Amino acid sequence: MNQKLLKGVQTLSNLTHEDVQVGQTPKEAVYQEDKLVLYRYRRVVEESKLFKVPVLICYALVNRPNVADLQENRSLIRNLVNLGMDVYLMDWGYPSRADRWLTLDDYINGYINNCVDFIREQHGLDQINLLGICQGGSMSLCYASIYTEKIKNLVVMVAPVDFHAQGKKPGLIPHWGSNLDAALMVKAMGNISGDLMNFGFLMLQPFALMIQKYVDMIDIVEDEAQLLNFLRMEEWIFDSPDLAGEAYLQFVRDFFQDNRLIKGDLMIGDRRVNLSNVTMPVLNVFAEKDHLVPPPSSQALQKYVGSKDYTESPWPVGHIGMYVSRKAQEGLAPAIAEWLKARA
Amino acid sequence: MVDLWRLYMGHLQTVAQPWMKSWQQTPGHLGVAMAGEGGSELIDLTRLYWNAYDQTMGSITGMPGVGFTRELEEKLAKGFASWQQAVQAMNEYQLLMADAWSGVHEQVLREMMTLAEQGKPIQSIRDLVKLWTGAADKSFDEIFRSEKYAQVQGAFVRTYMEYRIHEQQIVDEMMKYSHIPTRTEMDEAHRNIYELRREVKALKKALRETEATNGTGKKAASSSSSSSKKSTPPARPPRRCSLNPPPRRKLRNKIRKEVYPCSRFLSPFRYDRRTPRKKLPN
């Protein structure tokens, strides 16, 4: 073990911060609004093989979207691009205290809608495909229910829909959240610190995530490639933007506590969200071992969605495994591409 | 003189009684805690003392102040009271955590004995760490899932947030005479900027729509889609959604009437009524 540690220190000392870069699939910024940047990924297949309808990825407000493009061989985005998709990604940026008043109305009726319009205008299309991930999936559902005419196909990935649905083991987050006064937290702190959120996630399994993980690191510390994989994941986990106070409050109150997304009385600005309006084809991708979004929470979509073309795609992985596991790496992007191709 | 002495003794009794009561009840709680009830019993024990404090010294901080500094004193007193509540809640949280820790040791010993009985004793430090972290997570998970934990954690967060709000009020008061903007002032400015930004965006959108309707500007996405379809648009620099050159006066007036009949929405000086209305640049 001592030898391993020594070699590990040597390997670590040969690395620099630049070696631990994430989100490296080539892309360019095509639209910017406040802190939001819309990226378009560089296409790698010839024109004739390119999907005609672009895909816009909507990631969660919690953490950074880089998990979908962690490194060359663990990248959902790169896989989609390699399969000929024209991929756009909304990067929400890092909200500062000046963004404390941003609401979900600004995010959904503002930023998402403007990005969708921008892409439609650029491509001369009436409709585009939308891929929502995690909380971004819930937001995409809201968007698709309000702006049905602009979305051709909707893909949601590990997206919570019924926030009160429980898995085999009841989730800790809803249990803790039941006694948290979100309004008071926003009043006291303005934005909700990303570090605080991260600490909450670590507390779900404090010893496995704060001790055992680093003990296990000894096994891989000699191998530079594996060590870089580990460090990139660390980079993603702890690179946590703060959450805009008002948007956080609305999400906790309306989604987590009141479960309004499935009740049909959720208001985003002056627009009502009713999932029965989501009539376009829907692909619901979820993780069977998800401890953050239990499968029944995602699967509830089938009951409420108005689409007659609804497909479920379960994966035998956890929440993060959905982006980085070998199974997902090999099969997820082709499955999405195939499903979209059939509905092009 | 006798009356004064009686009054003094009576008051002393009022102060001493709550403390005497809590001391009397201490051995009972300690006994139950030592018998294995753990954190919950210790929480009840500390509550006894906090109650005694509230009934005696605590009431001093709640007394209304008088004179020139009464406002500041009241803020300080409220701040102190909220800090005291936060400390109390934090103590209760820590006691519950201590309970979880004692569960960890029990769990580790139990699992080590089970492994030894199965003829698979721990043979390395790493095995021990693995067993220990697994046992610790199990023990903490049990506590985390309890209703007690949700209540204690909720109270800790609530009291701490209330303390932060009082703390901000005191800091705001102290900074009032310095040359540094306070958090409250910054929040107010940020909110004004945010609301103005929303209005500007709404106006720009309305302008674009009017232009599209009149055929003077770019066609909207929906109308352009039916014409030439492009699957690969040329690369272009990122488009910034910032202020465009101001619209022509005629068009702007049209929007003002049609979209925002209340013309004050167009004024950047909306929030300061004392500032004389200025003409908007063309």
XYZ file of C-alpha atoms in Angstrom:
626
model
C 0.000 0.000 0.000
C 2.875 2.348 0.813
C 4.387 1.707 -2.619
C 1.041 2.381 -4.231
C 0.717 5.624 -2.346
C 4.215 6.740 -3.295
C 3.650 5.940 -6.954
C 0.310 7.676 -6.710
C 1.888 10.840 -5.361
C 4.340 10.698 -8.256
C 1.517 10.284 -10.786
C -0.424 13.136 -9.214
C 2.593 15.431 -9.219
C 2.983 14.869 -12.965
C -0.545 16.125 -13.585
C -1.739 19.706 -13.783
C -5.162 21.340 -13.588
C -5.179 21.488 -17.391
C -5.094 17.687 -17.552
C -8.388 17.505 -15.657
C -10.516 19.355 -18.178
C -14.122 18.348 -18.741
C -16.562 19.216 -21.526
C -13.940 18.906 -24.241
C -16.085 17.969 -27.242
C -15.502 20.808 -29.732
C -18.284 23.385 -29.632
C -18.933 27.017 -30.302
C -21.073 29.587 -28.555
C -23.876 30.665 -30.879
C -26.198 32.629 -28.615
C -25.819 34.404 -25.319
C -28.329 35.994 -23.014
C -27.376 37.242 -19.558
C -25.332 34.326 -18.165
C -26.863 31.710 -20.422
C -24.686 30.511 -23.296
C -26.072 28.292 -26.032
C -23.410 26.021 -27.509
C -23.528 24.163 -30.771
C -21.316 21.087 -31.077
C -19.118 20.772 -34.110
C -20.475 18.205 -36.508
C -18.237 15.290 -37.424
C -20.304 13.378 -39.977
C -20.907 14.342 -43.566
C -23.900 16.463 -44.481
C -25.980 13.636 -45.937
C -25.755 11.593 -42.725
C -26.689 14.470 -40.475
C -30.010 14.386 -38.634
C -32.194 17.086 -40.109
C -33.770 18.171 -36.834
C -31.327 19.440 -34.196
C -31.432 18.412 -30.544
C -31.367 20.967 -27.753
C -30.085 19.671 -24.403
C -31.576 21.212 -21.291
C -29.576 20.323 -18.202
C -30.477 20.866 -14.536
C -29.819 24.095 -12.665
C -27.975 22.020 -10.060
C -24.369 21.156 -11.037
C -22.853 21.693 -14.461
C -23.836 20.005 -17.732
C -20.281 18.696 -18.155
C -21.321 15.320 -16.794
C -22.856 14.675 -20.194
C -19.440 15.339 -21.729
C -16.975 14.274 -19.077
C -14.195 12.991 -21.321
C -13.697 11.541 -24.775
C -14.710 7.973 -23.904
C -17.402 8.959 -21.395
C -19.524 11.467 -23.212
C -23.174 11.199 -24.099
C -22.874 14.379 -26.143
C -19.868 13.181 -28.142
C -21.669 9.914 -28.854
C -24.740 11.777 -30.096
C -22.575 14.022 -32.287
C -20.728 10.993 -33.681
C -24.078 9.476 -34.625
C -24.819 12.513 -36.786
C -26.911 14.625 -34.488
C -26.782 18.373 -34.518
C -26.499 18.995 -30.788
C -27.061 22.261 -28.931
C -26.560 22.683 -25.191
C -27.818 25.389 -22.858
C -25.197 26.301 -20.263
C -26.875 28.245 -17.462
C -23.594 29.648 -16.164
C -22.948 30.578 -12.547
C -25.739 32.685 -11.029
C -24.416 35.427 -8.783
C -26.255 37.374 -6.096
C -27.476 39.702 -8.873
C -29.449 36.748 -10.266
C -31.234 36.081 -6.980
C -34.566 37.220 -8.454
C -34.517 34.963 -11.524
C -37.617 32.789 -11.553
C -38.536 29.587 -13.360
C -40.542 31.873 -15.640
C -37.257 33.503 -16.718
C -35.648 30.123 -17.261
C -38.518 28.398 -19.091
C -40.500 31.123 -20.847
C -37.348 33.186 -21.224
C -34.067 31.392 -21.753
C -35.307 28.013 -23.029
C -37.888 29.613 -25.293
C -35.353 32.066 -26.716
C -32.861 29.275 -27.392
C -35.540 27.167 -29.085
C -36.578 30.147 -31.221
C -32.960 30.878 -32.083
C -32.364 27.305 -33.275
C -35.656 27.229 -35.192
C -34.735 30.475 -36.896
C -31.210 29.296 -37.699
C -32.408 26.032 -39.207
C -35.591 27.371 -40.729
C -37.631 24.796 -38.863
C -40.926 24.965 -37.037
C -39.965 22.313 -34.511
C -36.829 20.928 -32.912
C -36.045 17.999 -30.611
C -35.618 18.650 -26.887
C -33.585 16.481 -24.509
C -34.063 17.300 -20.825
C -31.765 15.838 -18.204
C -32.659 15.418 -14.504
C -34.214 18.679 -13.245
C -33.776 19.902 -16.823
C -36.162 17.077 -17.767
C -38.862 18.489 -15.483
C -38.241 21.931 -16.952
C -38.385 20.486 -20.488
C -41.741 18.912 -19.679
C -43.022 22.298 -18.542
C -41.699 23.862 -21.726
C -43.123 21.169 -24.000
C -46.537 21.484 -22.379
C -46.603 25.256 -22.913
C -44.962 25.428 -26.352
C -46.233 22.156 -27.832
C -46.001 23.511 -31.370
C -42.241 24.085 -31.159
C -41.133 20.601 -30.058
C -41.047 17.703 -32.485
C -39.832 14.975 -30.114
C -39.165 15.112 -26.403
C -36.570 12.983 -24.626
C -36.381 13.139 -20.842
C -33.578 11.473 -18.937
C -33.651 10.613 -15.195
C -36.275 13.320 -14.845
C -38.432 13.577 -11.712
C -42.131 13.851 -12.582
C -44.083 12.682 -9.543
C -42.076 14.211 -6.730
C -43.905 12.250 -4.056
C -43.375 8.832 -5.646
C -41.050 6.606 -3.643
C -38.650 3.900 -4.715
C -38.057 0.615 -2.874
C -36.377 2.641 -0.159
C -37.946 6.060 0.516
C -35.660 8.910 -0.556
C -33.914 11.021 2.047
C -34.170 14.293 0.154
C -38.000 14.520 0.306
C -37.880 13.412 3.953
C -35.446 16.183 4.916
C -37.168 18.687 2.651
C -40.473 18.241 4.497
C -39.135 20.241 7.451
C -37.073 22.822 5.543
C -38.403 26.343 5.192
C -37.176 27.164 1.687
C -38.614 30.703 1.741
C -36.686 31.524 4.901
C -33.501 30.085 3.422
C -33.846 32.289 0.346
C -34.629 35.325 2.485
C -31.536 34.716 4.596
C -29.076 33.658 1.911
C -30.395 35.120 -1.353
C -29.089 32.377 -3.596
C -28.724 28.822 -2.376
C -25.067 28.005 -2.326
C -23.914 25.173 -4.576
C -21.620 24.006 -1.799
C -24.574 23.719 0.564
C -26.457 21.641 -1.999
C -23.373 19.493 -2.503
C -23.026 18.992 1.226
C -26.640 17.814 1.285
C -25.915 15.261 -1.440
C -22.789 14.058 0.382
C -24.788 13.625 3.571
C -26.935 11.007 1.839
C -24.019 8.581 2.310
C -21.431 10.601 4.210
C -18.891 7.883 4.879
C -19.012 6.214 1.486
C -18.770 9.558 -0.313
C -16.348 11.384 1.949
C -14.053 8.589 3.161
C -14.418 5.254 1.377
C -14.256 6.865 -2.048
C -10.818 8.305 -1.323
C -9.606 5.066 0.252
C -10.621 3.281 -2.957
C -8.725 5.925 -4.902
C -5.503 4.223 -3.715
C -6.290 1.321 -6.053
C -6.268 3.488 -9.144
C -3.816 6.189 -8.182
C -0.926 4.528 -10.049
C -2.810 4.390 -13.319
C -2.813 7.857 -14.878
C -5.805 7.237 -17.131
C -7.970 5.909 -14.305
C -6.794 8.636 -11.978
C -7.795 11.248 -14.555
C -11.248 9.641 -14.836
C -11.587 9.940 -11.074
C -10.351 13.528 -10.999
C -12.687 14.603 -13.806
C -15.615 13.220 -11.856
C -14.377 15.096 -8.787
C -14.156 18.251 -10.878
C -17.757 17.838 -11.996
C -19.120 16.986 -8.541
C -17.588 19.953 -6.762
C -17.998 22.512 -9.535
C -21.426 23.511 -8.245
C -23.051 26.771 -9.275
C -25.276 28.551 -6.780
C -29.004 28.345 -7.392
C -30.919 31.535 -8.118
C -33.005 32.093 -4.974
C -36.470 32.630 -6.480
C -36.119 29.765 -8.961
C -34.980 27.451 -6.140
C -37.889 28.515 -3.963
C -40.411 27.908 -6.719
C -38.923 24.531 -7.531
C -38.959 23.368 -3.903
C -42.429 24.724 -3.192
C -44.278 23.864 -6.422
C -42.459 20.710 -7.488
C -41.084 19.067 -4.338
C -43.612 20.060 -1.729
C -46.874 20.604 -3.659
C -46.130 18.156 -6.514
C -47.878 20.472 -8.956
C -46.247 19.182 -12.134
C -48.628 16.231 -12.180
C -51.631 18.118 -10.841
C -52.035 20.377 -13.837
C -52.105 23.567 -11.784
C -48.431 24.521 -12.005
C -47.947 28.088 -13.220
C -44.738 29.157 -14.949
C -45.131 32.912 -15.144
C -48.627 33.401 -16.529
C -48.620 30.055 -18.375
C -50.249 26.946 -16.961
C -48.415 23.629 -17.236
C -50.581 20.669 -18.063
C -48.779 17.455 -18.970
C -51.729 16.314 -21.045
C -50.649 19.009 -23.523
C -47.420 17.102 -24.143
C -48.687 15.394 -27.253
C -45.457 14.988 -29.217
C -43.581 11.637 -29.103
C -41.896 11.159 -25.742
C -38.931 8.970 -24.808
C -38.536 8.538 -21.064
C -35.068 7.286 -20.121
C -34.563 6.404 -16.459
C -32.105 4.558 -14.230
C -33.365 1.520 -12.351
C -30.902 2.016 -9.467
C -31.370 5.755 -9.201
C -31.153 6.913 -5.550
C -31.861 10.563 -6.367
C -34.766 10.202 -8.786
C -36.491 6.900 -7.984
C -37.778 5.098 -11.099
C -41.480 5.411 -10.063
C -41.021 9.188 -10.012
C -39.923 9.179 -13.676
C -42.311 6.442 -14.776
C -45.292 8.455 -13.509
C -44.960 10.453 -16.732
C -46.807 7.737 -18.655
C -49.921 8.343 -16.562
C -50.053 12.097 -17.095
C -48.551 12.750 -20.502
C -50.918 13.404 -23.403
C -48.708 11.753 -26.027
C -49.910 8.609 -27.766
C -46.335 7.782 -28.753
C -44.731 7.218 -25.357
C -41.663 4.995 -24.897
C -39.874 4.017 -21.714
C -36.214 3.092 -21.684
C -35.004 1.678 -18.356
C -31.254 1.255 -17.733
C -29.758 -0.988 -15.017
C -27.552 1.790 -13.634
C -27.625 4.577 -11.031
C -28.272 8.289 -11.527
C -24.673 9.182 -12.374
C -24.131 5.846 -14.095
C -26.596 7.072 -16.693
C -23.889 9.387 -17.996
C -20.669 7.548 -17.266
C -21.264 3.799 -16.949
C -20.012 1.516 -19.698
C -23.506 0.212 -20.369
C -24.856 3.695 -20.903
C -21.817 4.705 -22.953
C -22.341 1.831 -25.332
C -26.066 1.901 -25.670
C -27.712 5.137 -24.592
C -26.790 7.452 -27.468
C -27.615 4.835 -30.155
C -30.956 4.152 -28.440
C -31.842 7.866 -28.440
C -30.625 8.271 -32.025
C -32.617 5.290 -33.218
C -35.754 6.509 -31.487
C -35.373 9.986 -32.972
C -34.553 8.627 -36.425
C -37.795 6.656 -36.435
C -39.629 9.931 -35.739
C -37.598 12.242 -37.995
C -37.726 47.710 54.952
C -39.354 44.339 55.622
C -41.516 44.761 52.534
C -38.467 45.518 50.441
C -36.725 42.412 51.798
C -39.794 40.284 51.012
C -39.954 41.710 47.494
C -36.251 40.942 46.981
C -36.617 37.388 48.292
C -39.707 36.826 46.171
C -37.886 37.947 43.056
C -34.857 35.820 43.887
C -37.150 32.835 44.273
C -38.696 33.498 40.845
C -35.231 33.533 39.335
C -33.913 30.532 41.247
C -36.961 28.300 40.915
C -36.615 27.335 37.216
C -32.911 26.522 37.754
C -33.651 24.473 40.886
C -36.326 22.585 38.962
C -33.969 21.711 36.130
C -31.232 20.589 38.564
C -33.715 18.367 40.344
C -34.706 16.684 37.083
C -31.135 16.280 35.792
C -30.256 12.947 37.489
C -33.382 11.304 36.081
C -32.552 12.321 32.487
C -28.876 11.414 32.933
C -29.828 8.022 34.290
C -32.060 7.271 31.316
C -29.388 8.536 28.898
C -26.716 6.332 30.515
C -29.087 3.377 30.361
C -28.878 3.627 26.597
C -31.602 6.052 25.505
C -28.851 8.348 24.217
C -29.364 11.566 22.255
C -33.104 12.064 22.680
C -32.810 12.049 26.447
C -29.826 14.386 26.388
C -31.789 16.738 24.127
C -34.556 16.821 26.752
C -31.945 17.506 29.413
C -30.442 20.497 27.582
C -33.956 21.789 26.930
C -34.491 21.921 30.692
C -31.618 24.360 31.053
C -32.639 26.428 28.044
C -36.137 26.720 29.491
C -34.673 27.876 32.805
C -32.570 30.421 30.931
C -35.601 31.647 28.957
C -37.633 32.115 32.138
C -34.876 34.035 33.911
C -32.091 35.802 31.993
C -33.718 35.252 28.609
C -36.566 37.604 29.458
C -34.054 40.462 29.766
C -33.317 40.359 26.042
C -37.030 40.578 25.308
C -37.507 43.745 27.370
C -38.449 46.826 25.323
C -35.730 49.494 25.317
C -35.985 53.228 25.844
C -34.173 56.346 24.699
C -32.023 57.398 21.765
C -30.495 53.963 21.119
C -33.639 51.876 21.637
C -33.936 50.809 17.971
C -30.373 49.562 17.803
C -30.692 47.916 21.212
C -33.816 46.113 20.093
C -32.078 44.813 16.990
C -29.116 43.668 19.066
C -31.393 41.995 21.610
C -33.346 40.201 18.889
C -30.097 39.190 17.215
C -28.804 37.792 20.499
C -32.041 35.902 21.136
C -31.970 34.396 17.631
C -28.296 33.440 18.070
C -29.195 31.745 21.343
C -31.970 29.776 19.610
C -29.600 28.783 16.813
C -27.027 27.563 19.349
C -29.718 25.570 21.137
C -30.842 23.970 17.859
C -27.238 23.236 16.909
C -26.668 21.524 20.270
C -29.692 19.350 19.692
C -28.436 18.480 16.210
C -25.010 17.562 17.570
C -26.530 15.411 20.280
C -28.461 13.502 17.666
C -25.257 13.062 15.668
C -23.519 11.804 18.811
C -26.293 9.257 19.092
C -25.564 8.130 15.519
C -21.836 7.869 16.327
C -22.491 5.619 19.296
C -24.568 3.454 16.942
C -21.571 3.230 14.593
C -19.336 1.682 17.257
C -21.995 -0.836 18.179
C -22.548 -1.740 14.534
C -18.810 -2.137 13.822
C -18.300 -4.412 16.826
C -21.339 -6.470 15.884
C -20.163 -6.932 12.277
C -16.598 -7.761 13.343
C -17.913 -10.445 15.672
C -20.132 -11.871 12.931
C -17.170 -12.023 10.545
C -14.980 -13.674 13.193
C -17.686 -16.238 13.863
C -17.820 -16.974 10.139
C -14.059 -17.474 10.108
C -13.455 -14.347 8.017
C -11.639 -12.015 10.415
C -10.486 -8.559 9.357
C -6.962 -8.894 7.975
C -6.016 -5.419 6.798
C -6.581 -1.811 7.649
C -8.414 -1.329 4.371
C -10.853 -4.109 5.239
C -11.433 -2.461 8.582
C -12.004 0.942 6.961
C -14.453 -0.610 4.509
C -16.359 -2.335 7.275
C -16.295 0.797 9.405
C -17.581 3.154 6.661
C -20.318 0.682 5.727
C -21.406 0.387 9.356
C -21.249 4.144 9.837
C -23.439 4.819 6.819
C -25.949 2.231 8.052
C -26.094 3.790 11.501
C -26.400 7.334 10.172
C -28.963 6.276 7.594
C -31.150 4.948 10.398
C -30.978 8.304 12.186
C -31.384 10.301 8.953
C -34.630 8.490 8.172
C -36.171 9.182 11.571
C -38.829 11.848 12.075
C -36.747 13.192 14.955
C -33.822 13.939 12.620
C -36.037 15.742 10.094
C -37.451 17.895 12.904
C -34.090 18.645 14.542
C -32.416 19.399 11.200
C -35.357 21.575 10.147
C -35.187 23.496 13.449
C -31.419 23.934 13.111
C -31.703 25.335 9.589
C -34.698 27.533 10.521
C -33.087 29.070 13.619
C -29.775 29.572 11.845
C -31.516 31.325 8.939
C -33.439 33.544 11.353
C -30.169 34.398 13.050
C -28.615 35.274 9.663
C -31.502 37.645 8.937
C -31.087 39.399 12.308
C -27.344 39.473 11.855
C -27.804 41.190 8.486
C -30.063 43.799 10.056
C -27.433 44.582 12.699
C -24.633 44.755 10.124
C -26.828 47.019 7.933
C -27.354 49.304 10.921
C -23.637 49.435 11.692
C -22.679 50.079 8.067
C -25.195 52.850 7.587
C -22.637 55.517 8.407
C -19.755 54.005 6.456
C -19.146 54.419 2.733
C -19.869 50.791 1.954
C -23.198 49.684 0.461
C -25.076 47.213 2.598
C -26.478 43.820 1.580
C -30.008 45.192 1.736
C -29.115 48.095 -0.555
C -27.392 45.755 -2.995
C -30.400 43.422 -2.992
C -32.650 46.360 -3.754
C -30.399 47.478 -6.618
C -30.199 43.949 -7.995
C -33.954 43.608 -7.893
C -34.416 46.898 -9.754
C -31.897 45.857 -12.404
C -33.586 42.484 -12.756
C -37.030 44.033 -13.219
C -35.717 46.585 -15.702
C -33.969 43.829 -17.632
C -37.236 41.926 -17.874
C -39.026 45.020 -19.131
C -36.355 45.717 -21.719
C -36.595 42.129 -22.951
C -40.395 42.343 -23.163
C -40.141 45.590 -25.113
C -37.566 44.205 -27.505
C -39.729 41.176 -28.113
C -42.754 43.364 -28.742
C -40.680 45.468 -31.114
C -39.503 42.430 -33.042
C -43.066 41.177 -33.326
C -44.296 44.557 -34.523
C -41.501 44.722 -37.067
C -42.332 41.244 -38.265
C -46.021 42.133 -38.582
C -45.201 45.316 -40.481
C -42.657 43.494 -42.603
C -39.919 45.918 -41.617
C -37.664 43.535 -39.764
C -36.543 39.946 -39.719
C -39.289 37.442 -40.153
C -40.199 35.391 -37.130
C -38.930 31.856 -36.971
C -42.296 30.369 -37.615
C -42.881 32.363 -40.770
C -39.418 31.755 -42.153
C -39.604 28.010 -41.720
C -41.926 27.542 -44.627
C -39.496 29.176 -47.047
C -35.917 28.025 -47.461
C -35.034 25.220 -45.088
C -31.415 25.104 -43.999
C -30.053 22.142 -42.137
C -26.544 23.489 -41.637
C -26.478 27.186 -40.887
C -23.162 28.954 -41.350
C -21.047 29.521 -38.250
C -21.525 32.966 -36.762
C -20.323 34.735 -33.668
C -22.515 34.357 -30.567
C -25.484 36.638 -30.685
C -25.709 38.705 -27.568
C -29.086 39.622 -26.298
C -28.108 43.143 -25.362
C -29.716 46.447 -26.147
C -30.117 46.951 -29.870
C -29.827 50.432 -31.342
C -32.867 52.375 -30.114
C -35.924 52.129 -32.347
C -37.163 55.000 -34.402
C -39.338 57.385 -32.464
C -42.437 56.696 -34.559
C -42.252 52.944 -34.121
C -41.419 53.265 -30.473
C -44.423 55.469 -29.851
C -46.586 52.919 -31.621
C -45.365 50.185 -29.312
C -45.784 52.441 -26.347
C -49.422 52.901 -27.205
C -50.172 49.357 -28.303
C -48.122 47.207 -26.002
C -47.420 49.309 -22.960
C -50.090 51.975 -22.684
C -48.537 53.040 -19.409
C -45.530 54.917 -20.757
C -43.638 54.937 -17.476
C -42.527 51.385 -18.262
C -40.267 52.876 -20.888
C -38.544 55.145 -18.455
C -35.296 53.963 -16.950
C -36.062 56.337 -14.084
C -39.128 54.458 -12.985
C -37.828 53.729 -9.547
C -36.869 57.251 -8.637
C -39.839 59.482 -8.963
C -37.857 62.460 -7.733
C -35.650 62.391 -10.808
C -37.147 64.622 -13.489
C -38.342 62.676 -16.517
C -35.752 62.832 -19.257
C -36.265 62.450 -22.943
C -35.258 59.062 -24.234
C -32.550 59.181 -26.895
C -33.615 58.485 -30.430
